[in-house]
PDB file of C-alpha atoms in Angstrom:
ATOM      1  CA  MET A 226     110.343  11.709 -17.952  1.00 39.00           C
ATOM      2  CA  ASP A 227     111.769  10.218 -21.134  1.00 43.00           C
ATOM      3  CA  ARG A 228     108.929   9.724 -23.615  1.00 45.00           C
ATOM      4  CA  ALA A 229     110.083   6.210 -24.508  1.00 49.00           C
ATOM      5  CA  SER A 230     110.294   4.951 -20.935  1.00 58.00           C
ATOM      6  CA  GLY A 231     107.906   4.067 -18.176  1.00 85.00           C
ATOM      7  CA  THR A 232     104.638   2.238 -18.053  1.00 92.00           C
ATOM      8  CA  PHE A 233     101.489   2.856 -20.027  1.00 95.00           C
ATOM      9  CA  GLY A 234      99.925   4.553 -17.003  1.00 95.00           C
ATOM     10  CA  GLU A 235     102.903   6.841 -16.393  1.00 95.00           C
ATOM     11  CA  TRP A 236     102.970   7.755 -20.078  1.00 95.00           C
ATOM     12  CA  LEU A 237      99.232   8.479 -20.168  1.00 96.00           C
ATOM     13  CA  LYS A 238      99.279  10.573 -17.008  1.00 97.00           C
ATOM     14  CA  GLY A 239     102.308  12.507 -18.237  1.00 96.00           C
ATOM     15  CA  ARG A 240     100.651  13.365 -21.554  1.00 96.00           C
ATOM     16  CA  ARG A 241      97.401  14.347 -19.837  1.00 97.00           C
ATOM     17  CA  ILE A 242      99.219  16.638 -17.408  1.00 97.00           C
ATOM     18  CA  GLU A 243     101.321  18.161 -20.231  1.00 96.00           C
ATOM     19  CA  ARG A 244      98.038  19.164 -21.853  1.00 96.00           C
ATOM     20  CA  ARG A 245      96.806  20.618 -18.541  1.00 97.00           C
ATOM     21  CA  VAL A 246      93.702  18.455 -18.443  1.00 97.00           C
ATOM     22  CA  THR A 247      92.369  17.104 -15.168  1.00 98.00           C
ATOM     23  CA  LEU A 248      91.563  13.439 -14.850  1.00 98.00           C
ATOM     24  CA  ARG A 249      87.837  14.184 -14.691  1.00 98.00           C
ATOM     25  CA  GLU A 250      87.976  16.464 -17.753  1.00 98.00           C
ATOM     26  CA  PHE A 251      89.875  13.818 -19.687  1.00 98.00           C
ATOM     27  CA  ALA A 252      87.410  11.131 -18.611  1.00 98.00           C
ATOM     28  CA  GLU A 253      84.472  13.252 -19.725  1.00 98.00           C
ATOM     29  CA  LYS A 254      86.046  14.116 -23.096  1.00 97.00           C
ATOM     30  CA  SER A 255      87.031  10.511 -23.792  1.00 97.00           C
ATOM     31  CA  GLY A 256      83.889   8.873 -22.450  1.00 97.00           C
ATOM     32  CA  ILE A 257      85.923   6.716 -20.058  1.00 97.00           C
ATOM     33  CA  ASP A 258      84.845   6.187 -16.468  1.00 97.00           C
ATOM     34  CA  PRO A 259      87.058   8.427 -14.264  1.00 98.00           C
ATOM     35  CA  GLY A 260      87.665   5.564 -11.829  1.00 98.00           C
ATOM     36  CA  ASN A 261      88.927   3.326 -14.638  1.00 97.00           C
ATOM     37  CA  LEU A 262      91.051   6.117 -16.078  1.00 97.00           C
ATOM     38  CA  SER A 263      92.661   6.601 -12.674  1.00 98.00           C
ATOM     39  CA  LYS A 264      93.304   2.853 -12.466  1.00 97.00           C
ATOM     40  CA  TYR A 265      94.945   2.867 -15.934  1.00 96.00           C
ATOM     41  CA  GLU A 266      97.227   5.694 -14.842  1.00 96.00           C
ATOM     42  CA  ARG A 267      98.164   3.950 -11.601  1.00 96.00           C
ATOM     43  CA  GLY A 268      98.681   0.580 -13.269  1.00 93.00           C
ATOM     44  CA  LEU A 269      95.829  -1.070 -11.376  1.00 95.00           C
ATOM     45  CA  LEU A 270      94.043  -2.007 -14.616  1.00 95.00           C
ATOM     46  CA  PRO A 271      95.810  -3.302 -17.707  1.00 94.00           C
ATOM     47  CA  PRO A 272      95.897  -0.783 -20.559  1.00 94.00           C
ATOM     48  CA  PRO A 273      92.788  -0.768 -22.700  1.00 94.00           C
ATOM     49  CA  GLN A 274      92.830  -2.115 -26.217  1.00 91.00           C
ATOM     50  CA  GLY A 275      90.805  -1.347 -29.329  1.00 92.00           C
ATOM     51  CA  ASP A 276      88.238   1.436 -29.248  1.00 95.00           C
ATOM     52  CA  THR A 277      89.027   2.620 -25.722  1.00 96.00           C
ATOM     53  CA  LEU A 278      92.707   2.970 -26.576  1.00 96.00           C
ATOM     54  CA  HIS A 279      91.794   4.934 -29.702  1.00 95.00           C
ATOM     55  CA  ARG A 280      89.478   7.206 -27.668  1.00 96.00           C
ATOM     56  CA  ILE A 281      92.429   7.966 -25.390  1.00 97.00           C
ATOM     57  CA  ALA A 282      94.597   8.739 -28.416  1.00 97.00           C
ATOM     58  CA  ARG A 283      91.975  11.033 -29.943  1.00 96.00           C
ATOM     59  CA  THR A 284      91.405  12.829 -26.631  1.00 97.00           C
ATOM     60  CA  LEU A 285      95.156  13.434 -26.387  1.00 96.00           C
ATOM     61  CA  GLY A 286      95.037  14.831 -29.916  1.00 96.00           C
ATOM     62  CA  LEU A 287      97.389  12.173 -31.295  1.00 96.00           C
ATOM     63  CA  LYS A 288      97.516  11.669 -35.025  1.00 94.00           C
ATOM     64  CA  VAL A 289      97.667   8.158 -36.486  1.00 90.00           C
ATOM     65  CA  ASN A 290     101.173   6.915 -37.352  1.00 88.00           C
ATOM     66  CA  THR A 291     102.968   9.584 -35.344  1.00 93.00           C
ATOM     67  CA  GLU A 292     105.654   8.769 -32.791  1.00 92.00           C
ATOM     68  CA  GLU A 293     103.318   9.448 -29.859  1.00 91.00           C
ATOM     69  CA  TRP A 294     100.542   7.295 -31.378  1.00 93.00           C
ATOM     70  CA  GLU A 295     102.975   4.405 -31.788  1.00 92.00           C
ATOM     71  CA  GLU A 296     104.336   4.859 -28.249  1.00 92.00           C
ATOM     72  CA  LEU A 297     100.787   4.627 -26.886  1.00 94.00           C
ATOM     73  CA  GLU A 298     100.065   1.458 -28.878  1.00 93.00           C
ATOM     74  CA  ASP A 299     103.454  -0.093 -28.054  1.00 92.00           C
ATOM     75  CA  LEU A 300     103.095   0.486 -24.308  1.00 93.00           C
ATOM     76  CA  ALA A 301      99.557  -0.931 -24.319  1.00 93.00           C
ATOM     77  CA  ALA A 302     100.650  -3.989 -26.325  1.00 92.00           C
ATOM     78  CA  ALA A 303     103.695  -4.652 -24.149  1.00 89.00           C
ATOM     79  CA  ALA A 304     101.606  -4.468 -20.971  1.00 86.00           C
ATOM     80  CA  ALA A 305      99.224  -7.033 -22.490  1.00 82.00           C
ATOM     81  CA  GLY A 306     102.150  -9.350 -23.267  1.00 84.00           C
ATOM     82  CA  ARG A 307     101.940  -8.762 -27.024  1.00 82.00           C
ATOM     83  CA  ILE A 308     104.723  -7.790 -29.387  1.00 75.00           C
ATOM     84  CA  PRO A 309     104.073  -4.228 -30.609  1.00 67.00           C
ATOM     85  CA  LYS A 310     102.811  -4.117 -34.220  1.00 63.00           C
ATOM     86  CA  ASP A 311     105.861  -2.349 -35.597  1.00 57.00           C
ATOM     87  CA  LEU A 312     108.173  -4.984 -34.078  1.00 57.00           C
ATOM     88  CA  ALA A 313     105.949  -7.905 -35.038  1.00 51.00           C
ATOM     89  CA  GLN A 314     106.577  -7.057 -38.686  1.00 56.00           C
ATOM     90  CA  ASP A 315     110.344  -7.389 -38.249  1.00 51.00           C
ATOM     91  CA  PRO A 316     111.424 -10.990 -39.080  1.00 52.00           C
ATOM     92  CA  ALA A 317     114.495 -10.638 -36.841  1.00 53.00           C
ATOM     93  CA  VAL A 318     112.271 -10.004 -33.817  1.00 48.00           C
ATOM     94  CA  VAL A 319     109.647 -12.710 -34.347  1.00 47.00           C
ATOM     95  CA  SER A 320     111.924 -15.538 -35.530  1.00 52.00           C
TER      96      SER A 320
END
């Protein structure tokens, strides 16, 4: 799967599987309910925002301001109907 394509859930599941972590292990490490994590991955719940999103990023081992960190934030923002932060700063996009 192309890293820049797909939904938030597909992206999250792909990164979790790449790291060879089961859903339950990931849920335990991140402090997220395994049922909710499964629903995020399957697109049954909208992507989390704020602290929960950052817990996912930390559990994946993402570093702030890296390409993967920004992909995670962009996919979550887009699914919530928001313009991703990096695009919102571009006057050509928001005008």
